[in-house]
CSV table of C-alpha atoms in Angstrom, one decimal:
chain,number,residue,atom,x,y,z
A,1,MET,CA,-15.9,-35.8,-2.1
A,2,LYS,CA,-18.5,-36.4,0.9
A,3,LEU,CA,-21.3,-34.0,1.7
A,4,TRP,CA,-19.9,-32.4,4.9
A,5,MET,CA,-17.0,-31.2,2.4
A,6,HIS,CA,-19.1,-30.0,0.0
A,7,ARG,CA,-20.8,-28.1,2.8
A,8,CYS,CA,-17.6,-26.4,4.5
A,9,LEU,CA,-16.6,-25.9,1.2
A,10,LEU,CA,-20.0,-23.9,0.0
A,11,LEU,CA,-19.9,-22.0,3.5
A,12,ILE,CA,-16.6,-20.9,3.2
A,13,ASN,CA,-16.9,-19.5,-0.1
A,14,VAL,CA,-19.9,-17.9,1.0
A,15,LEU,CA,-18.4,-16.2,3.2
A,16,ILE,CA,-15.2,-15.0,1.8
A,17,ALA,CA,-17.7,-13.9,-1.2
A,18,THR,CA,-20.0,-11.8,1.1
A,19,GLY,CA,-17.0,-10.0,3.1
A,20,LEU,CA,-15.7,-8.9,-0.4
A,21,LEU,CA,-18.7,-7.5,-1.2
A,22,ALA,CA,-19.6,-6.1,2.0
A,23,THR,CA,-16.1,-4.5,2.0
A,24,ALA,CA,-16.4,-3.2,-1.0
A,25,PHE,CA,-19.3,-1.3,-0.9
A,26,LEU,CA,-20.6,-0.5,2.4
A,27,PRO,CA,-17.9,1.9,2.3
A,28,TYR,CA,-19.9,4.2,-0.2
A,29,ILE,CA,-22.8,4.8,2.6
A,30,ASN,CA,-22.4,7.5,5.0
A,31,PRO,CA,-20.6,6.3,7.8
A,32,SER,CA,-22.5,8.9,10.3
A,33,LYS,CA,-25.3,7.2,9.5
A,34,SER,CA,-24.0,3.7,10.0
A,35,TRP,CA,-20.7,3.3,11.7
A,36,ILE,CA,-19.5,0.2,10.6
A,37,CYS,CA,-19.6,1.4,6.8
A,38,GLY,CA,-16.5,3.5,8.0
A,39,PHE,CA,-14.6,0.1,8.7
A,40,ALA,CA,-16.0,-2.2,6.1
A,41,GLY,CA,-13.2,-0.6,3.7
A,42,PHE,CA,-10.6,-1.3,5.6
A,43,PHE,CA,-10.7,-5.1,5.2
A,44,PHE,CA,-11.1,-4.5,1.5
A,45,PRO,CA,-7.7,-5.9,0.1
A,46,VAL,CA,-8.0,-8.9,2.6
A,47,PHE,CA,-10.9,-10.2,1.4
A,48,GLY,CA,-10.1,-9.2,-2.2
A,49,LEU,CA,-6.7,-11.6,-1.5
A,50,LEU,CA,-8.7,-14.6,-0.3
A,51,ALA,CA,-11.2,-14.6,-3.1
A,52,VAL,CA,-8.3,-14.7,-5.8
A,53,LEU,CA,-6.6,-17.7,-3.6
A,54,SER,CA,-10.0,-19.4,-3.4
A,55,LEU,CA,-10.6,-19.1,-6.7
A,56,ILE,CA,-7.1,-20.2,-8.0
A,57,VAL,CA,-7.6,-23.6,-5.4
A,58,HIS,CA,-10.6,-23.8,-6.9
A,59,LEU,CA,-9.6,-24.0,-10.5
A,60,ILE,CA,-7.0,-26.4,-9.8
A,61,PHE,CA,-8.9,-28.9,-7.6
A,62,TYR,CA,-12.4,-28.3,-7.5
A,63,ARG,CA,-14.4,-26.3,-10.0
A,64,GLY,CA,-17.8,-26.8,-8.5
A,65,TYR,CA,-17.6,-23.8,-6.3
A,66,ALA,CA,-15.4,-21.3,-8.4
A,67,TRP,CA,-18.2,-19.6,-9.7
A,68,ILE,CA,-18.5,-18.0,-6.5
A,69,PRO,CA,-15.6,-15.9,-5.8
A,70,PHE,CA,-15.2,-15.2,-9.7
A,71,ILE,CA,-18.7,-13.2,-9.5
A,72,ALA,CA,-17.5,-11.7,-6.0
A,73,LEU,CA,-14.2,-10.2,-7.9
A,74,LEU,CA,-16.0,-9.4,-11.0
A,75,ALA,CA,-18.6,-7.2,-9.3
A,76,SER,CA,-15.7,-5.8,-7.1
A,77,VAL,CA,-14.0,-4.6,-10.2
A,78,PRO,CA,-15.3,-0.7,-9.9
A,79,PRO,CA,-14.0,-0.5,-6.3
A,80,PHE,CA,-11.0,-2.2,-7.2
A,81,LEU,CA,-10.2,0.5,-10.2
A,82,ALA,CA,-10.5,3.3,-7.4
A,83,SER,CA,-7.7,1.5,-5.2
A,84,PHE,CA,-5.1,0.5,-7.9
A,85,ALA,CA,-3.2,2.0,-10.5
A,86,PHE,CA,-2.3,0.3,-13.5
A,87,HIS,CA,0.5,2.6,-15.3
A,88,PRO,CA,3.6,0.5,-14.5
A,89,PHE,CA,5.9,2.4,-17.5
A,90,ALA,CA,4.5,6.0,-16.5
A,91,ALA,CA,7.5,8.1,-16.7
A,92,LYS,CA,8.5,9.8,-13.7
A,93,THR,CA,9.9,12.8,-14.7
A,94,SER,CA,13.0,15.0,-13.2
A,95,GLY,CA,14.3,18.1,-13.4
A,96,GLU,CA,12.7,21.3,-14.2
A,97,PRO,CA,9.1,20.7,-15.8
A,98,ALA,CA,8.5,21.5,-19.1
A,99,ALA,CA,7.5,24.8,-20.4
A,100,GLY,CA,3.6,25.4,-19.4
A,101,GLN,CA,3.6,22.3,-16.7
A,102,ILE,CA,3.5,22.8,-13.1
A,103,ARG,CA,4.9,20.5,-9.8
A,104,ILE,CA,2.9,19.9,-7.0
A,105,MET,CA,3.8,18.3,-3.4
A,106,SER,CA,1.2,17.4,-1.1
A,107,PHE,CA,2.8,16.3,2.0
A,108,ASN,CA,1.7,15.5,6.0
A,109,CYS,CA,4.9,16.6,7.5
A,110,SER,CA,3.6,15.6,11.1
A,111,SER,CA,4.2,18.7,12.9
A,112,MET,CA,7.9,19.2,11.0
A,113,GLY,CA,9.1,16.4,13.6
A,114,LEU,CA,7.4,18.1,17.0
A,115,LYS,CA,6.8,15.5,19.5
A,116,ASP,CA,5.5,16.3,22.9
A,117,TYR,CA,6.1,19.8,22.2
A,118,LYS,CA,10.1,19.1,21.3
A,119,ILE,CA,11.7,19.2,17.6
A,120,ASP,CA,13.2,16.1,16.5
A,121,GLU,CA,15.9,17.5,14.8
A,122,PRO,CA,16.8,14.8,12.5
A,123,GLN,CA,13.6,14.3,11.4
A,124,ARG,CA,13.4,18.0,10.9
A,125,ASN,CA,16.7,17.9,8.8
A,126,ARG,CA,15.5,14.6,6.7
A,127,ILE,CA,11.9,16.8,5.9
A,128,LEU,CA,14.0,19.9,4.6
A,129,GLN,CA,16.7,17.4,3.1
A,130,MET,CA,13.6,15.7,1.1
A,131,ILE,CA,12.5,19.1,-0.1
A,132,ARG,CA,15.5,20.2,-0.9
A,133,GLU,CA,16.2,17.1,-3.2
A,134,ASN,CA,12.3,17.0,-5.0
A,135,PRO,CA,12.2,20.6,-6.3
A,136,VAL,CA,8.8,21.1,-6.9
A,137,ASP,CA,6.5,24.6,-8.1
A,138,VAL,CA,3.8,24.5,-5.3
A,139,LEU,CA,4.1,22.1,-2.3
A,140,CYS,CA,1.1,21.7,0.1
A,141,LEU,CA,1.5,20.7,3.9
A,142,GLN,CA,-0.7,19.5,6.3
A,143,GLU,CA,0.0,19.3,9.7
A,144,PHE,CA,2.6,22.5,9.1
A,145,TYR,CA,4.4,23.6,12.5
A,146,THR,CA,6.4,27.0,12.5
A,147,ASN,CA,7.3,29.0,15.6
A,148,ASP,CA,7.8,33.0,15.6
A,149,ASP,CA,9.9,32.7,18.7
A,150,PRO,CA,13.5,33.5,17.4
A,151,THR,CA,14.8,30.7,19.8
A,152,LYS,CA,12.4,28.2,18.1
A,153,SER,CA,12.1,26.8,15.0
A,154,HIS,CA,10.8,29.0,12.4
A,155,HIS,CA,10.0,26.8,9.4
A,156,LEU,CA,8.4,28.9,7.1
A,157,ASP,CA,12.1,30.6,6.0
A,158,SER,CA,13.4,27.4,6.3
A,159,ILE,CA,11.1,25.8,3.8
A,160,MET,CA,11.3,29.0,1.4
A,161,LYS,CA,15.1,28.6,1.4
A,162,TYR,CA,15.5,25.1,1.0
A,163,GLY,CA,12.8,24.6,-1.5
A,164,GLY,CA,12.8,28.1,-3.5
A,165,PHE,CA,9.9,29.5,-3.0
A,166,ARG,CA,9.3,32.9,-2.8
A,167,TYR,CA,5.5,33.3,-1.6
A,168,VAL,CA,3.6,31.4,1.1
A,169,TYR,CA,0.5,31.2,2.9
A,170,GLN,CA,-0.6,29.5,6.2
A,171,THR,CA,-3.6,28.9,7.8
A,172,LYS,CA,-2.3,29.3,11.5
A,173,ASP,CA,-5.7,26.5,12.3
A,174,LEU,CA,-4.4,26.5,16.0
A,175,THR,CA,-2.0,29.1,17.9
A,176,ARG,CA,0.0,28.2,21.1
A,177,TRP,CA,1.8,30.7,23.4
A,178,ASN,CA,1.4,33.1,21.1
A,179,THR,CA,4.0,32.3,18.8
A,180,TRP,CA,3.4,28.4,18.3
A,181,HIS,CA,1.8,28.1,14.8
A,182,PHE,CA,-0.5,25.2,13.4
A,183,GLY,CA,-2.3,24.2,10.5
A,184,LEU,CA,-1.9,23.9,6.9
A,185,ALA,CA,0.5,25.9,4.4
A,186,LEU,CA,1.2,26.4,0.9
A,187,PHE,CA,4.4,27.4,-0.7
A,188,SER,CA,4.9,28.5,-4.1
A,189,LYS,CA,7.1,29.6,-6.7
A,190,TYR,CA,4.9,31.6,-8.5
A,191,PRO,CA,2.9,34.5,-7.4
A,192,ILE,CA,-0.2,34.2,-5.3
A,193,LEU,CA,-3.0,36.6,-5.8
A,194,ASP,CA,-5.5,35.6,-3.3
A,195,THR,CA,-6.0,33.5,-0.2
A,196,ALA,CA,-8.8,32.2,2.2
A,197,LYS,CA,-8.7,30.2,4.6
A,198,ILE,CA,-12.3,28.5,5.0
A,199,LEU,CA,-13.7,27.1,8.2
A,200,THR,CA,-15.0,23.3,8.1
A,201,GLY,CA,-16.8,23.5,11.6
A,202,ALA,CA,-14.4,20.5,13.2
A,203,GLY,CA,-13.2,22.2,16.0
A,204,PRO,CA,-10.8,24.5,17.5
A,205,GLU,CA,-7.8,22.2,17.1
A,206,SER,CA,-8.9,20.6,13.3
A,207,GLU,CA,-7.1,22.0,10.3
A,208,ASN,CA,-9.6,23.7,7.8
A,209,LEU,CA,-9.3,24.4,3.9
A,210,LEU,CA,-7.1,26.6,2.4
A,211,LYS,CA,-7.9,28.3,-0.6
A,212,ALA,CA,-4.9,30.0,-2.8
A,213,ARG,CA,-5.0,31.4,-6.7
A,214,ILE,CA,-2.0,31.4,-8.2
A,215,ARG,CA,-0.3,33.3,-11.2
A,216,PHE,CA,0.9,30.8,-13.4
A,217,GLY,CA,1.9,32.4,-17.2
A,218,GLN,CA,-1.8,33.8,-18.4
A,219,GLU,CA,-3.6,31.2,-16.4
A,220,THR,CA,-4.8,31.5,-13.1
A,221,LEU,CA,-4.8,28.5,-11.0
A,222,THR,CA,-6.8,27.6,-8.2
A,223,ILE,CA,-5.3,25.1,-5.1
A,224,PHE,CA,-7.0,24.0,-2.2
A,225,ASN,CA,-5.5,21.9,0.7
A,226,THR,CA,-6.7,20.3,3.5
A,227,HIS,CA,-6.6,17.8,6.2
A,228,LEU,CA,-10.0,16.2,7.2
A,229,TYR,CA,-10.8,15.2,10.6
A,230,SER,CA,-8.2,12.2,11.9
A,231,TYR,CA,-8.5,9.6,14.0
A,232,SER,CA,-5.5,11.2,16.3
A,233,PHE,CA,-3.6,7.9,17.4
A,234,ASP,CA,-1.0,8.1,19.7
A,235,ARG,CA,1.6,5.6,19.6
A,236,SER,CA,-0.2,3.2,22.0
A,237,ASN,CA,-3.3,3.2,19.4
A,238,TYR,CA,-0.7,2.0,16.8
A,239,GLN,CA,1.4,-0.5,19.0
A,240,THR,CA,-2.6,-1.9,19.5
A,241,ALA,CA,-3.1,-2.0,15.8
A,242,ASN,CA,-0.4,-4.4,15.3
A,243,SER,CA,-1.0,-6.7,18.3
A,244,GLU,CA,-3.8,-8.8,19.8
A,245,GLN,CA,-4.9,-6.7,22.9
A,246,LEU,CA,-8.5,-6.8,22.6
A,247,HIS,CA,-9.2,-4.3,25.0
A,248,GLY,CA,-7.3,-1.8,23.5
A,249,ILE,CA,-8.5,-2.9,20.2
A,250,ARG,CA,-11.9,-1.9,21.4
A,251,GLY,CA,-10.8,1.1,22.8
A,252,LEU,CA,-9.2,2.4,18.9
A,253,ILE,CA,-12.5,1.2,17.6
A,254,ARG,CA,-14.1,3.6,19.9
A,255,LYS,CA,-11.6,6.3,18.8
A,256,MET,CA,-12.4,5.6,15.2
A,257,LYS,CA,-16.0,5.8,15.3
A,258,ALA,CA,-16.1,9.4,17.4
A,259,THR,CA,-14.1,10.7,13.8
A,260,PHE,CA,-16.6,9.7,11.1
A,261,SER,CA,-19.7,12.3,11.3
A,262,GLY,CA,-17.1,15.0,11.8
A,263,ARG,CA,-15.1,14.1,8.7
A,264,VAL,CA,-18.0,13.6,6.6
A,265,GLN,CA,-19.4,17.3,7.8
A,266,GLN,CA,-15.9,18.6,6.6
A,267,ALA,CA,-15.6,16.5,3.5
A,268,MET,CA,-19.4,18.2,2.3
A,269,ILE,CA,-17.6,21.6,3.1
A,270,VAL,CA,-14.7,20.9,1.5
A,271,LYS,CA,-16.9,19.2,-1.7
A,272,GLU,CA,-18.8,22.0,-2.0
A,273,ASN,CA,-16.5,25.0,-2.3
A,274,VAL,CA,-13.8,22.8,-4.5
A,275,HIS,CA,-16.1,22.0,-7.3
A,276,ASN,CA,-18.0,25.3,-7.4
A,277,SER,CA,-14.4,27.1,-7.8
A,278,ASP,CA,-13.9,28.6,-11.4
A,279,GLY,CA,-11.0,27.7,-13.8
A,280,PRO,CA,-8.5,25.2,-13.5
A,281,THR,CA,-8.6,24.1,-9.8
A,282,ILE,CA,-6.4,21.5,-7.4
A,283,LEU,CA,-7.2,20.0,-4.4
A,284,CYS,CA,-4.3,18.2,-2.2
A,285,GLY,CA,-4.8,17.0,0.8
A,286,ASP,CA,-5.0,14.2,3.6
A,287,LEU,CA,-8.3,13.2,3.7
A,288,ASN,CA,-7.8,10.0,6.2
A,289,ALA,CA,-10.3,8.5,3.6
A,290,ILE,CA,-9.5,5.2,1.7
A,291,PRO,CA,-10.3,5.1,-1.9
A,292,ASN,CA,-13.4,2.9,-1.6
A,293,SER,CA,-15.6,5.4,1.1
A,294,PHE,CA,-18.0,7.6,1.5
A,295,VAL,CA,-15.5,10.6,2.0
A,296,TYR,CA,-13.1,10.0,-0.9
A,297,LYS,CA,-16.4,9.8,-3.5
A,298,SER,CA,-18.0,12.8,-2.0
A,299,VAL,CA,-14.4,14.9,-2.1
A,300,LYS,CA,-13.4,13.5,-5.5
A,301,GLY,CA,-16.6,13.7,-7.6
A,302,ASP,CA,-15.8,14.4,-11.3
A,303,PHE,CA,-12.1,15.4,-10.4
A,304,GLN,CA,-9.4,13.6,-11.6
A,305,ASP,CA,-7.1,11.0,-9.0
A,306,ALA,CA,-3.9,11.9,-10.2
A,307,PHE,CA,-2.2,8.8,-8.3
A,308,LEU,CA,-5.1,6.5,-10.9
A,309,LYS,CA,-4.3,8.8,-13.9
A,310,LYS,CA,-0.4,8.1,-13.9
A,311,GLY,CA,0.6,5.9,-10.9
A,312,PHE,CA,0.6,2.1,-10.5
A,313,GLY,CA,-0.2,-0.7,-7.3
A,314,TRP,CA,-1.4,0.6,-4.1
A,315,GLY,CA,0.0,3.9,-3.8
A,316,THR,CA,0.5,3.7,0.0
A,317,THR,CA,0.9,6.8,1.7
A,318,PHE,CA,0.2,6.0,5.4
A,319,HIS,CA,2.0,2.7,6.3
A,320,THR,CA,1.6,2.8,9.9
A,321,ILE,CA,-1.3,0.5,10.4
A,322,SER,CA,-1.6,-1.3,7.2
A,323,PRO,CA,0.3,-1.7,4.2
A,324,PHE,CA,-2.5,-0.4,1.7
A,325,LEU,CA,-3.3,2.5,2.8
A,326,ARG,CA,-4.0,5.8,0.2
A,327,ILE,CA,-5.3,8.7,2.4
A,328,ASP,CA,-3.2,11.3,0.6
A,329,TYR,CA,-4.3,12.8,-2.2
A,330,ILE,CA,-3.9,15.1,-5.4
A,331,PHE,CA,-7.4,15.9,-7.1
A,332,CYS,CA,-7.3,17.9,-10.8
A,333,ASN,CA,-10.8,18.9,-12.4
A,334,PRO,CA,-11.4,17.3,-15.6
A,335,GLY,CA,-9.5,20.2,-18.1
A,336,ILE,CA,-6.2,19.6,-16.7
A,337,ARG,CA,-3.7,17.0,-18.0
A,338,VAL,CA,-1.9,15.1,-15.6
A,339,GLN,CA,1.5,14.2,-17.0
A,340,ASP,CA,3.3,11.9,-14.3
A,341,PHE,CA,2.8,10.7,-10.2
A,342,ARG,CA,5.3,9.9,-7.7
A,343,VAL,CA,4.8,8.7,-3.8
A,344,LEU,CA,8.2,8.5,-2.1
A,345,HIS,CA,8.3,5.1,-0.7
A,346,HIS,CA,11.6,5.1,0.4
A,347,LEU,CA,11.4,7.8,3.2
A,348,PRO,CA,11.2,7.4,6.8
A,349,PHE,CA,7.9,9.4,7.3
A,350,GLU,CA,4.6,8.1,8.5
A,351,HIS,CA,3.1,9.8,5.5
A,352,TYR,CA,4.7,9.7,2.5
A,353,PRO,CA,5.1,12.8,0.1
A,354,ILE,CA,2.7,12.5,-2.8
A,355,ILE,CA,4.2,14.4,-6.3
A,356,THR,CA,2.5,15.0,-9.6
A,357,THR,CA,3.2,17.2,-12.7
A,358,ILE,CA,0.2,18.7,-14.5
A,359,GLU,CA,-0.3,20.8,-17.4
A,360,LEU,CA,-3.3,23.2,-17.7
């Protein structure tokens, strides 16, 4: 093989390996100190695929440089294991949970179909139908909206009816015109003993941290629900992310950069409260952070990721920008046994609902 071809192959392999290692490990650096680290993880699946293809091609046609993508892939196993679950035959239970088990759903409901302060009735009805067809004991909602005005949509009553819930708590993080309430909500079939809204300091229009203690048999289960600072993308941003508009992409990146420090601040408050909780503890929420990220690692700590325990694949929960984005989670402290995990991928929502069954 000619010298220039050797050099080209070497350069290509080095670039792919460097890209893979950078996107695997840079995200674990605090993005509020180095903003580029906040972007790196989004490209981890792409460089991983390139490295696999490079390894295969070299093993078939030219083994001289196969060791480069092989070593990069080997070094990237830990972040890959945080992103991909290996339980293809794990049972997906239906019907009522067994004795001693409790089923929990977490779902960013995108304001129940509210767009420009007008309800998308078909979308609202699809959400309510989903809740009816997938019964759970506890439902944690992010970006929840309800209205006390009798001429508007009172979603608290609707969800309690469709889901068979008896108890509810909402944070009302933002209220407009006295009756329009936005924020977090928790619905339960079991008694809620006490609740709290813990401020995360991200601004008046951001959601905070919901805490509820639930009586489950002889046990008390503490459930947290949160939604960390989002990128606040609008429809034009999503269109730009899937196009080649350079100017628009630059604007999208600037918007993403502005969110990093606020999200890290929220994550530290969530971490402190969740990991200092006594007894069985669950955290549900939309972290707006991928698994190989500083925010995910900080918030998860030594908790179990229910998806990694019983799920399979990439577990995509937000599909609008990329087919690999998992940003919605259910974490459990080590004493809890995770029985199953499901992502409802077949539903036409921006965020897919996630469901787990646990045993205390």
